[in-house]
Each structure stands twice: as structure tokens, then as C-alpha cells.
Amino acid sequence: MSDDPFDVRLDDLPASVDRAAVKRMRFVARVLDDSVRIPGTEFRIGLDPVLGLLPVAGDAVSGALSLYIVVESARLGVSPKTLFGMLANAGVDVAGGSIPVVGDLFDAAWKANTRNLRLALSELADADEAPSRTAVEVDIE
């Protein structure tokens, strides 16, 4: 699987994965972390560090938007362990981003939403290889 979650082909995901949900998750991650290239560089930023310029409220809004990817991942069946890691990424993003001035630079570099999208897509792509998580009925005599 590609290291860039925006390059992962939807056809590479198992048929059971809701493609529309993955597209929405990609959109949110791209808008928050990666929507605008800084002129003269290869570095990209999104709305997250811009929202961080608004004290307290900006970080709260950005954190709430970041939770969308976590919630959608849970709905798609991502494991609790991965969801916990995703929540930790979002928490680090909000905490780091809340530091005046330096926090905005941190937000631009940390890219929690892209990290979370990568975690979710990696687990969903491996879903066919992993043992099934469905219940099994066992007769005990």
C-alpha cells in the first residue's frame, strides 16, 4: 500500500469497505492537512493550522473536525486499538496546536488527519488478510 493515503486506490480496498465513506474521510483529511501548497516549496498545509490562529475556538473546531475521521473509521470497523491511536493523534494535534504561535507551526507539520487516514486505510486494506472478527458458534457438550 502507498505511504500517501491520498494515493491509495479505492479498488485496492476490500469490497466490504464503504467507498463513499473513504472518499469523505480523504476529503476531510485533505482540507484540514494538505489543501494548499506553500509557493516555492513542496510543503502543503490545510485549514487546521489556519484555524489554529483563532485562540481556543480554532483549536476546538479543528479538533472536532478531526474526530470525523475517527468516528467514520469506527463505523467502518477499524479496531479499537487503532481507534485509540487515532484519538491520541487528534489529542496531540489539539494540545500541540493550542500553544500560541509555535502551535500553528506544529499543526502544519503534525498532520494528524493524514496520519489517521493512513492508519484507517492500512487496517481496512488488510481486512481481507486478517482473521474474521465475526462470532463463531461452538457447541460444548
Coordinates of N, CA and C in Angstrom, one line a residue:
M1 N 0.8 -1.2 0.0 CA 0.0 0.0 0.0 C 0.9 1.2 0.0
S2 N 0.5 2.3 -0.7 CA 1.2 3.5 -0.8 C 1.3 4.2 0.6
D3 N 2.4 4.9 0.8 CA 2.6 5.6 2.1 C 1.7 6.8 2.1
D4 N 1.3 7.4 1.0 CA 0.5 8.5 0.9 C -1.0 8.1 0.8
P5 N -1.8 8.4 1.9 CA -3.1 7.9 1.9 C -4.0 8.5 0.8
F6 N -3.5 9.6 0.2 CA -4.3 10.1 -0.9 C -4.1 9.4 -2.2
D7 N -3.1 8.6 -2.3 CA -2.8 7.8 -3.5 C -3.4 6.4 -3.5
V8 N -3.9 5.9 -2.3 CA -4.4 4.6 -2.3 C -5.7 4.5 -3.2
R9 N -5.7 3.5 -4.0 CA -6.8 3.3 -4.9 C -7.9 2.6 -4.2
L10 N -9.1 3.1 -4.4 CA -10.3 2.5 -3.8 C -10.5 1.1 -4.2
D11 N -10.0 0.7 -5.4 CA -10.1 -0.7 -5.8 C -9.2 -1.6 -5.1
D12 N -8.2 -1.1 -4.4 CA -7.3 -1.9 -3.6 C -7.9 -2.3 -2.2
L13 N -9.1 -1.6 -1.9 CA -9.7 -1.9 -0.6 C -10.7 -3.1 -0.8
P14 N -11.0 -3.9 0.3 CA -11.9 -5.0 0.1 C -13.3 -4.4 -0.3
A15 N -14.1 -5.3 -0.9 CA -15.4 -4.9 -1.4 C -16.3 -4.4 -0.3
S16 N -16.1 -4.9 0.9 CA -17.0 -4.6 2.0 C -16.8 -3.2 2.6
V17 N -15.7 -2.5 2.2 CA -15.5 -1.2 2.7 C -16.3 -0.1 1.9
D18 N -17.0 0.7 2.6 CA -17.9 1.8 2.0 C -17.0 2.8 1.4
R19 N -16.9 2.8 0.0 CA -16.1 3.7 -0.7 C -16.5 5.2 -0.5
A20 N -17.7 5.4 -0.4 CA -18.2 6.8 -0.2 C -17.7 7.4 1.1
A21 N -17.6 6.5 2.1 CA -17.1 7.0 3.4 C -15.6 7.3 3.3
V22 N -14.9 6.4 2.6 CA -13.4 6.6 2.4 C -13.2 7.9 1.7
K23 N -14.0 8.2 0.7 CA -13.9 9.5 -0.1 C -14.1 10.7 0.9
R24 N -15.1 10.6 1.7 CA -15.4 11.7 2.7 C -14.2 11.8 3.6
M25 N -13.7 10.7 4.1 CA -12.5 10.8 5.0 C -11.3 11.5 4.3
R26 N -11.1 11.1 3.1 CA -10.0 11.7 2.3 C -10.2 13.2 2.2
F27 N -11.4 13.6 1.9 CA -11.7 15.0 1.7 C -11.4 15.8 2.9
V28 N -11.9 15.3 4.1 CA -11.7 16.0 5.4 C -10.2 16.1 5.6
A29 N -9.5 15.0 5.5 CA -8.0 15.0 5.7 C -7.3 16.0 4.8
R30 N -7.7 16.0 3.5 CA -7.0 16.8 2.6 C -7.3 18.3 2.9
V31 N -8.5 18.6 3.2 CA -8.9 20.0 3.6 C -8.2 20.5 4.8
L32 N -8.1 19.6 5.8 CA -7.5 20.0 7.1 C -6.0 20.0 7.1
D33 N -5.4 19.2 6.3 CA -3.9 19.0 6.4 C -3.1 19.3 5.1
D34 N -3.8 19.3 4.0 CA -2.9 19.2 2.8 C -3.5 19.9 1.6
S35 N -4.3 21.0 1.8 CA -5.1 21.5 0.6 C -4.3 22.6 -0.2
V36 N -3.3 23.2 0.4 CA -2.6 24.3 -0.3 C -1.1 24.1 -0.2
R37 N -0.5 24.2 -1.4 CA 1.0 24.1 -1.4 C 1.5 25.5 -1.2
I38 N 2.6 25.5 -0.3 CA 3.3 26.7 0.0 C 4.1 27.1 -1.2
P39 N 3.9 28.3 -1.8 CA 4.6 28.6 -3.1 C 6.2 28.5 -2.9
G40 N 6.8 27.9 -3.9 CA 8.2 27.8 -3.9 C 8.7 26.6 -3.1
T41 N 7.8 25.8 -2.5 CA 8.2 24.6 -1.8 C 7.3 23.4 -2.2
E42 N 7.6 22.3 -1.6 CA 6.8 21.1 -1.8 C 5.9 20.9 -0.6
F43 N 6.0 21.8 0.4 CA 5.2 21.6 1.6 C 3.8 22.1 1.4
R44 N 2.9 21.4 2.0 CA 1.4 21.7 1.9 C 0.9 21.9 3.3
I45 N -0.1 22.8 3.4 CA -0.8 23.0 4.6 C -2.3 23.0 4.3
G46 N -3.1 22.8 5.4 CA -4.5 22.8 5.2 C -5.2 23.8 6.2
L47 N -6.4 23.6 6.4 CA -7.2 24.5 7.2 C -6.9 24.4 8.7
D48 N -6.3 23.3 9.2 CA -6.0 23.1 10.6 C -5.1 24.2 11.1
P49 N -3.9 24.4 10.6 CA -3.1 25.5 11.1 C -3.7 26.9 11.0
V50 N -4.5 27.1 10.0 CA -5.2 28.4 9.8 C -6.2 28.6 10.9
L51 N -7.0 27.6 11.2 CA -8.0 27.6 12.3 C -7.3 27.9 13.6
G52 N -6.1 27.3 13.8 CA -5.3 27.5 15.0 C -4.9 28.9 15.3
L53 N -5.0 29.8 14.3 CA -4.7 31.2 14.5 C -5.8 31.8 15.4
L54 N -7.0 31.3 15.4 CA -8.0 31.8 16.3 C -7.8 31.1 17.7
P55 N -7.5 31.9 18.7 CA -7.2 31.3 20.0 C -8.4 30.5 20.6
V56 N -8.1 29.4 21.1 CA -9.0 28.4 21.7 C -10.1 27.9 20.8
A57 N -10.9 28.7 20.2 CA -12.0 28.3 19.4 C -11.5 27.6 18.1
G58 N -10.4 28.1 17.5 CA -9.9 27.5 16.3 C -9.4 26.1 16.6
D59 N -8.7 25.9 17.7 CA -8.3 24.5 18.0 C -9.4 23.6 18.4
A60 N -10.4 24.1 19.0 CA -11.6 23.3 19.3 C -12.3 22.9 18.1
V61 N -12.5 23.8 17.1 CA -13.2 23.5 15.9 C -12.4 22.4 15.1
S62 N -11.1 22.7 15.0 CA -10.2 21.8 14.3 C -10.2 20.4 14.9
G63 N -10.2 20.3 16.3 CA -10.3 19.0 16.9 C -11.6 18.3 16.7
A64 N -12.7 19.0 16.7 CA -14.0 18.4 16.4 C -14.0 17.9 15.0
L65 N -13.5 18.6 14.0 CA -13.5 18.2 12.6 C -12.6 16.9 12.5
S66 N -11.5 16.9 13.3 CA -10.6 15.7 13.2 C -11.3 14.5 13.7
L67 N -12.2 14.6 14.6 CA -13.0 13.4 15.1 C -13.8 12.8 14.1
Y68 N -14.2 13.5 13.0 CA -15.0 12.9 12.0 C -14.3 11.7 11.4
I69 N -13.0 11.8 11.1 CA -12.3 10.6 10.6 C -12.3 9.4 11.5
V70 N -12.2 9.7 12.8 CA -12.1 8.7 13.8 C -13.5 8.0 13.9
V71 N -14.6 8.8 13.9 CA -15.9 8.3 14.0 C -16.3 7.4 12.8
E72 N -15.9 7.9 11.6 CA -16.2 7.2 10.4 C -15.4 5.9 10.3
S73 N -14.1 5.9 10.8 CA -13.3 4.7 10.9 C -14.0 3.7 11.8
A74 N -14.5 4.1 12.9 CA -15.2 3.2 13.8 C -16.4 2.6 13.1
R75 N -17.1 3.4 12.4 CA -18.3 2.9 11.7 C -17.9 1.8 10.6
L76 N -16.7 2.0 10.0 CA -16.2 1.1 9.0 C -15.6 -0.2 9.6
G77 N -15.5 -0.2 10.9 CA -15.0 -1.5 11.6 C -13.5 -1.5 12.0
V78 N -12.9 -0.3 12.0 CA -11.5 -0.3 12.4 C -11.4 -0.7 13.9
S79 N -10.3 -1.4 14.2 CA -10.2 -2.0 15.6 C -10.1 -0.9 16.7
P80 N -10.5 -1.2 17.9 CA -10.4 -0.3 19.0 C -9.0 0.2 19.2
K81 N -8.0 -0.7 19.1 CA -6.6 -0.3 19.2 C -6.2 0.8 18.3
T82 N -6.6 0.6 17.0 CA -6.3 1.7 16.0 C -7.0 2.9 16.3
L83 N -8.3 2.8 16.7 CA -9.1 4.0 17.0 C -8.5 4.8 18.2
F84 N -7.9 4.0 19.2 CA -7.3 4.7 20.3 C -6.1 5.5 19.8
G85 N -5.3 4.9 18.9 CA -4.1 5.6 18.3 C -4.6 6.8 17.6
M86 N -5.7 6.7 16.9 CA -6.2 7.9 16.1 C -6.6 9.0 17.1
L87 N -7.3 8.6 18.2 CA -7.7 9.6 19.2 C -6.5 10.3 19.8
A88 N -5.4 9.5 20.0 CA -4.2 10.0 20.5 C -3.6 11.0 19.6
N89 N -3.6 10.7 18.3 CA -3.1 11.6 17.3 C -3.8 13.0 17.3
A90 N -5.2 12.8 17.3 CA -6.0 14.0 17.4 C -5.8 14.8 18.7
G91 N -5.6 14.1 19.8 CA -5.3 14.8 21.0 C -4.0 15.6 21.0
V92 N -3.0 14.9 20.5 CA -1.7 15.6 20.4 C -1.8 16.8 19.5
D93 N -2.6 16.7 18.4 CA -2.8 17.8 17.5 C -3.4 19.0 18.2
V94 N -4.5 18.7 18.9 CA -5.2 19.8 19.7 C -4.3 20.4 20.7
A95 N -3.6 19.5 21.5 CA -2.7 20.0 22.6 C -1.6 20.8 22.1
G96 N -0.9 20.3 21.1 CA 0.3 21.0 20.5 C -0.2 22.2 19.8
G97 N -1.3 22.2 19.1 CA -1.8 23.3 18.4 C -2.3 24.5 19.3
S98 N -2.5 24.2 20.5 CA -3.0 25.2 21.4 C -1.9 26.1 22.0
I99 N -0.7 25.8 21.7 CA 0.4 26.6 22.2 C 0.5 27.8 21.2
P100 N 0.4 29.0 21.7 CA 0.5 30.2 20.9 C 1.7 30.2 19.9
V101 N 1.5 30.6 18.7 CA 2.4 30.7 17.6 C 3.1 29.4 17.2
V102 N 3.8 28.8 18.2 CA 4.5 27.6 17.9 C 3.5 26.5 17.6
G103 N 2.3 26.5 18.2 CA 1.3 25.5 17.9 C 0.8 25.5 16.5
D104 N 0.8 26.7 15.9 CA 0.3 26.7 14.5 C 1.4 26.0 13.6
L105 N 2.6 26.2 13.9 CA 3.7 25.5 13.1 C 3.6 24.0 13.3
F106 N 3.3 23.7 14.6 CA 3.2 22.3 14.9 C 2.0 21.6 14.2
D107 N 0.9 22.4 14.1 CA -0.3 21.9 13.4 C 0.1 21.6 11.9
A108 N 0.8 22.5 11.3 CA 1.2 22.4 9.9 C 2.1 21.2 9.7
A109 N 2.9 20.8 10.7 CA 3.8 19.7 10.5 C 3.2 18.4 10.9
W110 N 2.4 18.3 12.0 CA 1.9 17.1 12.6 C 1.0 16.4 11.7
K111 N 0.0 17.0 11.1 CA -0.9 16.5 10.1 C -1.6 15.2 10.7
A112 N -2.3 15.4 11.8 CA -3.0 14.3 12.5 C -4.0 13.6 11.6
N113 N -4.7 14.4 10.8 CA -5.8 13.8 10.0 C -5.2 12.9 8.9
T114 N -4.1 13.3 8.3 CA -3.4 12.4 7.3 C -2.9 11.2 8.0
R115 N -2.4 11.3 9.2 CA -1.9 10.2 9.9 C -3.1 9.2 10.2
N116 N -4.2 9.8 10.6 CA -5.3 8.9 11.0 C -5.9 8.3 9.7
L117 N -6.0 9.0 8.6 CA -6.5 8.4 7.4 C -5.6 7.2 7.0
R118 N -4.2 7.4 7.1 CA -3.3 6.3 6.8 C -3.5 5.1 7.7
L119 N -3.7 5.3 9.0 CA -4.0 4.2 9.9 C -5.2 3.5 9.5
A120 N -6.3 4.2 9.3 CA -7.6 3.6 8.9 C -7.5 2.8 7.6
L121 N -6.9 3.4 6.6 CA -6.8 2.7 5.3 C -5.9 1.5 5.3
S122 N -4.9 1.6 6.1 CA -4.0 0.5 6.3 C -4.7 -0.7 6.9
E123 N -5.5 -0.4 7.9 CA -6.2 -1.5 8.5 C -7.3 -2.1 7.6
L124 N -8.0 -1.2 7.0 CA -9.1 -1.6 6.1 C -8.6 -2.4 4.9
A125 N -7.4 -2.0 4.4 CA -6.8 -2.7 3.2 C -6.4 -4.1 3.6
D126 N -6.0 -4.3 4.9 CA -5.6 -5.6 5.4 C -6.7 -6.4 5.9
A127 N -7.9 -5.9 5.8 CA -9.1 -6.6 6.4 C -9.3 -8.0 5.7
D128 N -9.0 -8.2 4.5 CA -9.2 -9.5 3.8 C -8.1 -10.5 4.3
E129 N -7.0 -10.0 4.7 CA -5.9 -10.9 5.1 C -6.0 -11.3 6.6
A130 N -6.7 -10.4 7.4 CA -6.8 -10.6 8.8 C -7.9 -11.7 9.1
P131 N -7.8 -12.4 10.2 CA -8.9 -13.3 10.5 C -10.2 -12.5 10.7
S132 N -11.3 -13.2 10.4 CA -12.6 -12.5 10.6 C -12.9 -12.2 12.0
R133 N -13.6 -11.1 12.2 CA -14.0 -10.7 13.6 C -15.4 -11.1 13.9
T134 N -16.0 -11.9 13.1 CA -17.4 -12.3 13.3 C -17.4 -13.4 14.4
A135 N -18.6 -13.5 15.0 CA -18.7 -14.5 16.1 C -18.8 -15.9 15.5
V136 N -18.3 -16.9 16.2 CA -18.4 -18.3 15.8 C -19.1 -19.0 16.9
E137 N -20.1 -19.9 16.4 CA -20.8 -20.6 17.4 C -20.1 -22.0 17.6
V138 N -19.9 -22.3 18.9 CA -19.2 -23.5 19.3 C -20.2 -24.3 20.2
D139 N -20.4 -25.6 19.8 CA -21.2 -26.5 20.6 C -20.3 -27.1 21.7
I140 N -20.7 -27.0 23.0 CA -20.0 -27.6 24.1 C -20.8 -28.7 24.7
E141 N -20.3 -29.9 24.7 CA -21.1 -31.0 25.2 C -20.6 -31.4 26.6

